[in-house]
Amino acid sequence: MIGIVDYGMGNLFSVSKALERLGADYFMSSDPEKLAEAKAILLPGVGAFKDAMDQLNSLGLTPFLKDYAVSGRPLLGICLGMQLLFENSNEYGFAEGLSLLPGTIRHFPGVDAEGNSYKVPHMGWNKLKYQVPSPLLDGIEESHVYFVHSYLAKTDSEIINASADYGEEVPAIVSRNNVMGMQFHPEKSGETGMALLRNFINMSESKVTL
Amino acid sequence: MITKRIIPCLDVKEGRVVKGIQFLGLRDAGDPVELAAFYDREGADELVFLDISASHEGRKTMVEVVKSVAASLAIPFTVGGGINSLEDMKRILRAGADKVSLNTAAVVNPDLISEGARFFGTQCIVVAIDAKYDEEIGTWMVYTHGGRAKTDKTAVAWAQEAVKRGAGEILLTSMDSDGEKQGFNLELTSAVSNAVSVPVIASGGAGNAEHFYDAFSRGKADAALAASIFHYKETSVKEVKNFLLSRGVNIR
């Protein structure tokens, strides 16, 4: 079973329905003890970083997620859920993240290197450019996925599996061993998104060590 | 770079799609779920559902519609119409919609934009603006209540204020162009798009594929919405996208 972390932030409905369509068993919970039994954890999230961390902290989910990451089982953060995996963010005030991945979360500057301004949020379909190979990308061509975010990860290139071009190179899929994140919404990204989630489900079902 | 988006809009009344859609092969052309799936297959980048129910019952039905659509659709969708409070937003977003669109309610109570943005994030809050040109003043004015009531706000200034308050996107309908099929209002669209830092969806006036090209090039729109030309099969999302591709527009 895949455990979806329910901490009051965001649209669990779409994510859970996507897993259902893919035939994956899942449950939603905010209870660390129950979630600890999951074969894989999905951390969704929409909203502000600080609010989300406050929620995780008050529910006792922060130490749980850190322990879970050490257990070696797959952990996938989506959108804000991905951002929470990093060290900190300055969205609505500075907040510490889960520090499972190296780097910080910063606002899009809204101006590119040539001084051209662009719109924020980064909203819509953008094309993935593959970087460091990952089993998440197996059998999937570089194609468009749906992004909605105003903040992006500043991180090491060695953990970036796919990026998108929006004013700068935006980390789109990141991972270090079993800890993975997607900045876009796979559950809203048509067939490509479904295929990415399918690969995540396969990881949770296989005995492959990540 | 990010692609330009094509967005079909569906009017829903008491849980059923109205303005009938003339498609063969659909079991039930009034079923929002089936139509959503159809447009998804056609390559629509997003969908907008506009609840035009007048009754309380109709509004409750809309929540059920949103749930069924969210359960089957793997592209984002926005719901507008009859959203007047934070509670209304919660109901619709928790049922699985990705964004809510505020129109009259945002003009009457602009704090609703900020409250919604703070609670759900700016990316969930679309402010819909119905605008009509005023010859005397020489600019576009904002109308509410389905275009029946004129306000003292100019479209550009209101768009800017809405964004300042937390709107993540502007859905801009030209009342002058709407229904005329002579193309989107490019002057209005570019004026608003240049004035705000968030994406602008052009709406009103689509008659053929070329009009979409104009909206993106001269109109500076980030997305374009149409209803009847898709519903009545005057063109299809696929056709529009093929045309845009041939003109070098970045699309999905």
Short mmCIF file of C-alpha atoms in Angstrom, two decimals:
data_model
loop_
_atom_site.label_atom_id
_atom_site.label_comp_id
_atom_site.label_asym_id
_atom_site.label_seq_id
_atom_site.Cartn_x
_atom_site.Cartn_y
_atom_site.Cartn_z
CA MET A 1 0.00 0.00 0.00
CA ILE A 2 1.09 3.53 -0.78
CA GLY A 3 0.54 5.95 2.06
CA ILE A 4 -0.61 9.45 1.08
CA VAL A 5 0.27 11.98 3.77
CA ASP A 6 -2.86 13.89 4.70
CA TYR A 7 -1.77 17.01 6.56
CA GLY A 8 -4.46 19.40 5.50
CA MET A 9 -2.55 20.94 2.61
CA GLY A 10 -3.85 20.59 -0.87
CA ASN A 11 -5.65 18.42 -3.23
CA LEU A 12 -5.37 14.82 -2.08
CA PHE A 13 -8.40 13.93 -4.10
CA SER A 14 -6.76 14.19 -7.54
CA VAL A 15 -3.64 12.36 -6.46
CA SER A 16 -5.59 9.53 -4.88
CA LYS A 17 -7.88 9.22 -7.91
CA ALA A 18 -4.84 9.04 -10.18
CA LEU A 19 -3.45 6.14 -8.11
CA GLU A 20 -6.86 4.50 -8.28
CA ARG A 21 -6.94 4.77 -12.07
CA LEU A 22 -3.52 3.13 -12.15
CA GLY A 23 -4.79 0.28 -10.02
CA ALA A 24 -2.53 1.04 -7.04
CA ASP A 25 -3.57 0.33 -3.47
CA TYR A 26 -3.30 3.37 -1.26
CA PHE A 27 -4.53 4.90 1.96
CA MET A 28 -4.57 8.45 3.28
CA SER A 29 -3.53 9.24 6.81
CA SER A 30 -2.01 11.84 9.07
CA ASP A 31 -0.95 9.24 11.62
CA PRO A 32 2.81 8.54 11.59
CA GLU A 33 2.29 5.04 13.00
CA LYS A 34 -0.04 4.04 10.20
CA LEU A 35 2.03 5.72 7.52
CA ALA A 36 5.14 3.89 8.78
CA GLU A 37 3.63 0.65 7.47
CA ALA A 38 3.33 1.96 3.90
CA LYS A 39 5.55 0.47 1.19
CA ALA A 40 5.95 3.93 -0.27
CA ILE A 41 4.97 7.45 0.78
CA LEU A 42 3.48 10.15 -1.35
CA LEU A 43 3.68 13.68 0.02
CA PRO A 44 1.38 16.00 -1.95
CA GLY A 45 0.85 19.65 -1.19
CA VAL A 46 -0.51 22.95 -2.41
CA GLY A 47 -0.16 26.19 -0.50
CA ALA A 48 2.57 27.98 1.37
CA PHE A 49 5.77 26.27 2.55
CA LYS A 50 5.68 27.64 6.08
CA ASP A 51 2.05 26.65 6.68
CA ALA A 52 2.83 23.17 5.39
CA MET A 53 5.85 22.73 7.67
CA ASP A 54 3.85 24.01 10.64
CA GLN A 55 1.24 21.36 9.88
CA LEU A 56 3.82 18.58 9.50
CA ASN A 57 5.50 19.63 12.73
CA SER A 58 2.30 19.80 14.75
CA LEU A 59 1.18 16.37 13.51
CA GLY A 60 4.52 14.76 14.36
CA LEU A 61 5.10 14.02 10.70
CA THR A 62 8.48 15.75 10.37
CA PRO A 63 10.46 13.14 12.35
CA PHE A 64 8.38 10.41 10.73
CA LEU A 65 9.29 11.53 7.20
CA LYS A 66 12.96 11.78 8.12
CA ASP A 67 12.93 8.23 9.54
CA TYR A 68 11.00 6.97 6.54
CA ALA A 69 13.61 8.38 4.18
CA VAL A 70 16.31 6.48 6.09
CA SER A 71 14.33 3.25 5.76
CA GLY A 72 15.13 3.20 2.04
CA ARG A 73 11.51 2.90 0.91
CA PRO A 74 10.35 5.24 -1.91
CA LEU A 75 9.24 8.71 -0.83
CA LEU A 76 7.81 11.05 -3.47
CA GLY A 77 6.96 14.70 -2.91
CA ILE A 78 4.71 16.46 -5.42
CA CYS A 79 4.69 20.24 -6.03
CA LEU A 80 4.87 21.86 -2.58
CA GLY A 81 5.51 18.32 -1.28
CA MET A 82 8.71 18.28 -3.35
CA GLN A 83 9.78 21.68 -2.04
CA LEU A 84 9.35 20.51 1.56
CA LEU A 85 12.06 17.89 0.96
CA PHE A 86 14.66 20.67 0.72
CA GLU A 87 16.42 22.60 3.49
CA ASN A 88 14.40 25.79 3.74
CA SER A 89 12.24 28.38 2.00
CA ASN A 90 11.51 32.07 2.35
CA GLU A 91 7.86 31.86 1.26
CA TYR A 92 5.79 34.01 3.67
CA GLY A 93 8.75 34.12 6.05
CA PHE A 94 11.73 31.81 6.49
CA ALA A 95 10.99 28.20 7.37
CA GLU A 96 13.10 25.08 7.78
CA GLY A 97 12.19 22.17 5.52
CA LEU A 98 12.74 18.43 5.90
CA SER A 99 16.37 18.66 4.67
CA LEU A 100 16.18 15.32 2.88
CA LEU A 101 17.55 16.92 -0.28
CA PRO A 102 20.27 19.58 -0.56
CA GLY A 103 19.19 23.08 -1.52
CA THR A 104 16.72 25.84 -0.83
CA ILE A 105 13.42 27.13 -2.21
CA ARG A 106 13.33 30.62 -3.71
CA HIS A 107 10.85 32.81 -5.57
CA PHE A 108 11.12 33.08 -9.35
CA PRO A 109 12.95 36.35 -10.00
CA GLY A 110 10.54 37.19 -12.87
CA VAL A 111 13.46 38.46 -14.98
CA ASP A 112 15.79 36.22 -16.96
CA ALA A 113 19.56 36.52 -17.46
CA GLU A 114 19.06 38.84 -20.47
CA GLY A 115 16.86 41.17 -18.47
CA ASN A 116 13.58 40.04 -20.08
CA SER A 117 10.69 39.81 -17.67
CA TYR A 118 8.45 36.74 -17.60
CA LYS A 119 5.22 35.84 -15.83
CA VAL A 120 5.04 34.30 -12.38
CA PRO A 121 3.52 31.83 -11.43
CA HIS A 122 5.06 29.39 -13.87
CA MET A 123 1.67 28.08 -14.92
CA GLY A 124 0.93 25.66 -17.71
CA TRP A 125 2.50 22.89 -19.76
CA ASN A 126 6.25 22.85 -20.11
CA LYS A 127 8.56 20.26 -21.63
CA LEU A 128 10.78 18.05 -19.52
CA LYS A 129 14.46 17.92 -20.40
CA TYR A 130 16.10 14.83 -19.00
CA GLN A 131 19.27 15.21 -16.98
CA VAL A 132 20.61 12.57 -14.59
CA PRO A 133 18.95 9.20 -15.40
CA SER A 134 16.36 7.86 -12.97
CA PRO A 135 14.11 4.77 -12.94
CA LEU A 136 11.22 7.27 -12.67
CA LEU A 137 11.80 8.18 -16.32
CA ASP A 138 11.92 4.60 -17.64
CA GLY A 139 10.04 4.17 -20.89
CA ILE A 140 8.84 7.77 -21.01
CA GLU A 141 9.84 10.26 -23.69
CA GLU A 142 10.65 13.86 -22.88
CA SER A 143 7.24 15.50 -23.05
CA HIS A 144 5.02 18.18 -21.55
CA VAL A 145 3.80 18.20 -17.96
CA TYR A 146 1.65 20.68 -16.02
CA PHE A 147 3.36 23.14 -13.70
CA VAL A 148 1.86 25.66 -11.28
CA HIS A 149 4.32 27.28 -8.90
CA SER A 150 5.91 30.58 -7.97
CA TYR A 151 8.87 29.15 -6.07
CA LEU A 152 11.58 26.86 -7.37
CA ALA A 153 14.35 24.70 -5.95
CA LYS A 154 17.95 25.86 -6.01
CA THR A 155 19.90 22.66 -5.82
CA ASP A 156 22.86 20.56 -7.02
CA SER A 157 22.71 19.47 -10.64
CA GLU A 158 23.59 15.93 -9.61
CA ILE A 159 20.14 15.39 -8.07
CA ILE A 160 18.20 16.84 -11.03
CA ASN A 161 16.69 14.09 -13.20
CA ALA A 162 14.64 16.43 -15.37
CA SER A 163 14.33 20.17 -15.75
CA ALA A 164 12.12 22.63 -17.58
CA ASP A 165 13.10 25.92 -19.16
CA TYR A 166 11.33 28.93 -17.67
CA GLY A 167 13.55 31.98 -17.37
CA GLU A 168 16.16 29.58 -16.06
CA GLU A 169 16.60 25.83 -15.64
CA VAL A 170 13.78 24.80 -13.30
CA PRO A 171 14.32 21.53 -11.42
CA ALA A 172 11.28 19.43 -12.38
CA ILE A 173 12.16 15.93 -11.19
CA VAL A 174 14.73 15.52 -8.44
CA SER A 175 15.94 12.52 -6.49
CA ARG A 176 18.61 11.21 -4.22
CA ASN A 177 18.36 7.47 -3.71
CA ASN A 178 14.83 6.76 -2.48
CA VAL A 179 13.83 10.40 -1.89
CA MET A 180 12.18 11.86 -5.00
CA GLY A 181 10.28 14.98 -5.95
CA MET A 182 8.24 16.33 -8.84
CA GLN A 183 7.69 20.08 -9.08
CA PHE A 184 4.83 19.70 -11.56
CA HIS A 185 1.56 17.84 -11.02
CA PRO A 186 1.86 14.32 -12.49
CA GLU A 187 -1.80 13.73 -11.60
CA LYS A 188 -2.69 16.64 -13.92
CA SER A 189 -0.19 15.91 -16.65
CA GLY A 190 -2.16 13.59 -18.89
CA GLU A 191 -0.57 10.35 -20.08
CA THR A 192 2.98 11.44 -19.30
CA GLY A 193 2.04 12.19 -15.71
CA MET A 194 0.27 8.87 -15.39
CA ALA A 195 3.33 7.05 -16.75
CA LEU A 196 5.57 8.79 -14.20
CA LEU A 197 3.24 7.80 -11.37
CA ARG A 198 3.16 4.26 -12.76
CA ASN A 199 6.96 4.12 -12.46
CA PHE A 200 6.73 5.31 -8.88
CA ILE A 201 4.12 2.65 -8.12
CA ASN A 202 6.39 0.03 -9.71
CA MET A 203 9.20 1.10 -7.40
CA SER A 204 6.96 0.68 -4.40
CA GLU A 205 6.05 -2.82 -5.55
CA SER A 206 9.50 -4.01 -6.57
CA LYS A 207 12.29 -5.15 -4.34
CA VAL A 208 14.82 -3.04 -6.18
CA THR A 209 17.02 -1.16 -3.77
CA LEU A 210 17.10 2.51 -4.68
CA MET B 1 9.47 27.30 -22.73
CA ILE B 2 5.95 27.07 -21.53
CA THR B 3 3.28 26.33 -24.12
CA LYS B 4 0.28 28.44 -25.06
CA ARG B 5 -2.87 26.83 -23.72
CA ILE B 6 -6.17 26.09 -25.48
CA ILE B 7 -9.09 25.95 -23.07
CA PRO B 8 -12.61 24.83 -23.98
CA CYS B 9 -15.31 26.23 -21.69
CA LEU B 10 -18.39 24.26 -20.69
CA ASP B 11 -21.54 25.81 -19.26
CA VAL B 12 -23.15 23.59 -16.66
CA LYS B 13 -26.70 24.04 -15.44
CA GLU B 14 -28.14 21.86 -12.69
CA GLY B 15 -25.34 19.36 -13.33
CA ARG B 16 -25.82 19.15 -17.10
CA VAL B 17 -23.80 20.73 -19.90
CA VAL B 18 -25.97 23.15 -21.81
CA LYS B 19 -25.53 24.76 -25.24
CA GLY B 20 -25.57 21.14 -26.43
CA ILE B 21 -22.58 19.80 -28.14
CA GLN B 22 -22.91 18.33 -31.55
CA PHE B 23 -20.70 15.33 -31.37
CA LEU B 24 -21.22 11.93 -32.73
CA GLY B 25 -20.22 8.98 -30.67
CA LEU B 26 -20.96 10.45 -27.28
CA ARG B 27 -23.48 8.46 -25.34
CA ASP B 28 -24.65 11.53 -23.47
CA ALA B 29 -23.71 14.96 -24.80
CA GLY B 30 -24.98 16.59 -21.61
CA ASP B 31 -22.71 14.64 -19.32
CA PRO B 32 -19.88 16.88 -18.07
CA VAL B 33 -17.63 13.89 -17.40
CA GLU B 34 -17.98 12.48 -20.87
CA LEU B 35 -17.41 15.86 -22.50
CA ALA B 36 -14.40 16.54 -20.31
CA ALA B 37 -12.90 13.22 -21.39
CA PHE B 38 -13.64 14.08 -25.03
CA TYR B 39 -11.79 17.40 -24.81
CA ASP B 40 -8.93 15.76 -22.95
CA ARG B 41 -8.52 13.29 -25.83
CA GLU B 42 -8.70 16.17 -28.31
CA GLY B 43 -5.67 17.77 -26.69
CA ALA B 44 -7.28 20.49 -24.57
CA ASP B 45 -4.73 21.84 -22.10
CA GLU B 46 -7.26 22.75 -19.45
CA LEU B 47 -11.01 23.04 -19.07
CA VAL B 48 -13.23 25.69 -17.56
CA PHE B 49 -16.63 24.79 -16.14
CA LEU B 50 -19.01 27.64 -15.64
CA ASP B 51 -21.88 26.87 -13.29
CA ILE B 52 -24.89 28.79 -14.55
CA SER B 53 -27.35 27.13 -12.17
CA ALA B 54 -29.65 29.61 -10.55
CA SER B 55 -30.79 27.40 -7.72
CA HIS B 56 -29.22 26.27 -4.49
CA GLU B 57 -29.83 22.66 -5.56
CA GLY B 58 -28.00 23.30 -8.79
CA ARG B 59 -24.99 24.57 -6.88
CA LYS B 60 -24.93 21.47 -4.74
CA THR B 61 -25.10 19.34 -7.86
CA MET B 62 -22.05 21.21 -9.19
CA VAL B 63 -19.95 19.87 -6.32
CA GLU B 64 -20.87 16.35 -7.41
CA VAL B 65 -20.01 17.20 -11.00
CA VAL B 66 -16.61 18.52 -9.90
CA LYS B 67 -15.96 15.29 -7.99
CA SER B 68 -16.76 13.07 -10.95
CA VAL B 69 -14.76 15.20 -13.35
CA ALA B 70 -11.76 15.25 -11.01
CA ALA B 71 -11.94 11.49 -10.62
CA SER B 72 -11.64 10.85 -14.33
CA LEU B 73 -9.69 13.78 -15.79
CA ALA B 74 -5.90 14.00 -15.83
CA ILE B 75 -5.67 17.65 -16.92
CA PRO B 76 -6.36 20.73 -14.79
CA PHE B 77 -9.73 22.42 -14.63
CA THR B 78 -11.22 25.63 -13.29
CA VAL B 79 -14.71 26.12 -11.91
CA GLY B 80 -16.48 29.45 -11.95
CA GLY B 81 -19.96 30.73 -11.36
CA GLY B 82 -21.69 31.26 -8.06
CA ILE B 83 -18.53 31.29 -5.95
CA ASN B 84 -19.13 34.02 -3.39
CA SER B 85 -17.28 33.03 -0.25
CA LEU B 86 -14.26 31.22 1.11
CA GLU B 87 -16.64 28.38 1.95
CA ASP B 88 -17.73 28.12 -1.68
CA MET B 89 -14.09 28.02 -2.75
CA LYS B 90 -13.34 25.29 -0.23
CA ARG B 91 -16.24 23.18 -1.42
CA ILE B 92 -15.21 23.36 -5.05
CA LEU B 93 -11.46 22.97 -4.52
CA ARG B 94 -11.87 20.12 -2.05
CA ALA B 95 -14.11 18.36 -4.56
CA GLY B 96 -11.06 18.28 -6.84
CA ALA B 97 -11.08 21.43 -8.97
CA ASP B 98 -7.63 22.94 -9.52
CA LYS B 99 -8.72 26.57 -9.60
CA VAL B 100 -11.77 28.66 -8.87
CA SER B 101 -12.73 31.65 -10.90
CA LEU B 102 -14.20 34.72 -9.19
CA ASN B 103 -16.06 37.38 -11.10
CA THR B 104 -18.78 39.56 -9.54
CA ALA B 105 -17.95 38.37 -6.03
CA ALA B 106 -14.38 39.64 -6.39
CA VAL B 107 -15.55 43.10 -7.45
CA VAL B 108 -18.11 43.30 -4.65
CA ASN B 109 -15.68 41.98 -2.07
CA PRO B 110 -12.04 42.22 -3.24
CA ASP B 111 -10.86 40.75 0.09
CA LEU B 112 -12.17 37.45 -1.19
CA ILE B 113 -9.23 37.32 -3.61
CA SER B 114 -6.67 37.85 -0.84
CA GLU B 115 -8.39 35.42 1.51
CA GLY B 116 -8.56 32.75 -1.16
CA ALA B 117 -4.96 33.32 -2.21
CA ARG B 118 -3.70 33.14 1.36
CA PHE B 119 -5.71 30.02 2.09
CA PHE B 120 -5.24 28.03 -1.12
CA GLY B 121 -2.33 29.78 -2.84
CA THR B 122 -2.48 32.29 -5.67
CA GLN B 123 -2.32 29.51 -8.26
CA CYS B 124 -5.86 28.47 -7.30
CA ILE B 125 -7.41 31.89 -7.73
CA VAL B 126 -8.50 33.06 -11.16
CA VAL B 127 -10.16 36.46 -11.42
CA ALA B 128 -12.58 36.63 -14.35
CA ILE B 129 -13.11 40.08 -15.84
CA ASP B 130 -15.91 40.97 -18.25
CA ALA B 131 -14.88 44.14 -20.04
CA LYS B 132 -16.55 46.44 -22.55
CA TYR B 133 -15.17 49.46 -24.36
CA ASP B 134 -16.46 52.87 -23.28
CA GLU B 135 -16.22 55.38 -26.13
CA GLU B 136 -16.42 58.43 -23.87
CA ILE B 137 -13.79 57.36 -21.41
CA GLY B 138 -11.72 55.74 -24.14
CA THR B 139 -10.95 52.51 -22.33
CA TRP B 140 -12.48 49.19 -21.29
CA MET B 141 -14.72 49.16 -18.23
CA VAL B 142 -15.49 46.20 -15.95
CA TYR B 143 -19.00 44.77 -15.89
CA THR B 144 -20.46 42.41 -13.31
CA HIS B 145 -23.57 40.26 -12.90
CA GLY B 146 -23.08 38.50 -16.21
CA GLY B 147 -22.46 41.75 -18.04
CA ARG B 148 -25.60 43.48 -16.79
CA ALA B 149 -24.03 45.94 -14.36
CA LYS B 150 -21.38 48.48 -15.25
CA THR B 151 -18.78 49.35 -12.61
CA ASP B 152 -16.52 52.38 -12.31
CA LYS B 153 -13.39 50.24 -12.65
CA THR B 154 -11.28 50.10 -15.79
CA ALA B 155 -10.29 46.62 -16.89
CA VAL B 156 -6.56 47.34 -16.71
CA ALA B 157 -6.67 48.88 -13.24
CA TRP B 158 -8.93 46.14 -11.89
CA ALA B 159 -6.70 43.41 -13.31
CA GLN B 160 -3.71 45.04 -11.61
CA GLU B 161 -5.53 45.30 -8.31
CA ALA B 162 -6.73 41.70 -8.53
CA VAL B 163 -3.16 40.51 -9.10
CA LYS B 164 -1.89 42.63 -6.23
CA ARG B 165 -4.47 40.96 -4.03
CA GLY B 166 -3.36 37.48 -5.08
CA ALA B 167 -5.04 36.50 -8.34
CA GLY B 168 -2.80 33.91 -10.02
CA GLU B 169 -4.43 34.30 -13.40
CA ILE B 170 -6.81 36.63 -15.23
CA LEU B 171 -9.63 35.28 -17.39
CA LEU B 172 -10.43 38.23 -19.60
CA THR B 173 -13.63 38.27 -21.62
CA SER B 174 -14.31 40.99 -24.16
CA MET B 175 -18.04 41.69 -24.15
CA ASP B 176 -17.60 43.57 -27.43
CA SER B 177 -16.15 40.52 -29.17
CA ASP B 178 -18.06 37.76 -27.40
CA GLY B 179 -20.30 35.79 -29.73
CA GLU B 180 -19.19 37.72 -32.82
CA LYS B 181 -16.65 35.14 -33.99
CA GLN B 182 -14.52 37.93 -35.47
CA GLY B 183 -11.53 37.18 -33.30
CA PHE B 184 -10.40 37.94 -29.77
CA ASN B 185 -10.15 41.56 -28.70
CA LEU B 186 -6.43 41.97 -29.23
CA GLU B 187 -6.15 45.55 -27.97
CA LEU B 188 -7.87 44.73 -24.68
CA THR B 189 -5.96 41.47 -24.26
CA SER B 190 -2.54 42.98 -24.87
CA ALA B 191 -3.33 46.00 -22.69
CA VAL B 192 -4.16 43.75 -19.73
CA SER B 193 -1.44 41.19 -20.43
CA ASN B 194 1.22 43.91 -20.53
CA ALA B 195 -0.10 45.43 -17.31
CA VAL B 196 0.01 42.32 -15.11
CA SER B 197 2.66 39.81 -14.12
CA VAL B 198 0.39 36.74 -14.16
CA PRO B 199 -0.95 34.70 -17.10
CA VAL B 200 -3.92 36.11 -19.02
CA ILE B 201 -6.55 33.94 -20.70
CA ALA B 202 -8.16 35.63 -23.69
CA SER B 203 -11.87 34.95 -24.08
CA GLY B 204 -14.66 36.05 -26.38
CA GLY B 205 -14.71 36.16 -30.15
CA ALA B 206 -12.91 33.01 -31.32
CA GLY B 207 -14.14 32.10 -34.78
CA ASN B 208 -11.27 30.16 -36.33
CA ALA B 209 -7.76 28.86 -35.73
CA GLU B 210 -6.12 32.06 -36.95
CA HIS B 211 -7.86 34.00 -34.17
CA PHE B 212 -5.98 31.91 -31.62
CA TYR B 213 -2.71 32.70 -33.34
CA ASP B 214 -3.54 36.42 -33.17
CA ALA B 215 -4.47 36.18 -29.48
CA PHE B 216 -1.06 34.70 -28.68
CA SER B 217 1.03 36.87 -30.97
CA ARG B 218 -0.50 40.34 -31.08
CA GLY B 219 -2.78 39.83 -28.07
CA LYS B 220 0.09 38.62 -25.83
CA ALA B 221 -2.28 36.10 -24.26
CA ASP B 222 -0.92 33.10 -22.37
CA ALA B 223 -4.00 31.01 -23.02
CA ALA B 224 -7.17 31.30 -25.05
CA LEU B 225 -10.64 30.10 -24.22
CA ALA B 226 -13.53 29.27 -26.50
CA ALA B 227 -16.89 27.58 -26.18
CA SER B 228 -19.21 27.45 -29.15
CA ILE B 229 -16.70 26.96 -31.97
CA PHE B 230 -15.52 23.80 -30.24
CA HIS B 231 -18.94 22.65 -29.12
CA TYR B 232 -20.50 23.16 -32.54
CA LYS B 233 -17.49 21.60 -34.23
CA GLU B 234 -16.68 24.64 -36.33
CA THR B 235 -13.13 23.70 -35.51
CA SER B 236 -11.50 21.34 -33.06
CA VAL B 237 -8.80 21.73 -30.46
CA LYS B 238 -6.65 19.47 -32.61
CA GLU B 239 -7.13 21.62 -35.71
CA VAL B 240 -6.34 24.80 -33.80
CA LYS B 241 -3.20 23.24 -32.38
CA ASN B 242 -2.02 21.94 -35.75
CA PHE B 243 -2.47 25.41 -37.20
CA LEU B 244 -0.57 27.00 -34.32
CA LEU B 245 2.24 24.47 -34.74
CA SER B 246 2.50 25.36 -38.43
CA ARG B 247 2.85 29.00 -37.43
CA GLY B 248 5.63 28.22 -34.99
CA VAL B 249 3.66 28.67 -31.77
CA ASN B 250 4.90 26.55 -28.89
CA ILE B 251 2.06 24.23 -27.97
CA ARG B 252 1.73 20.86 -26.29
#
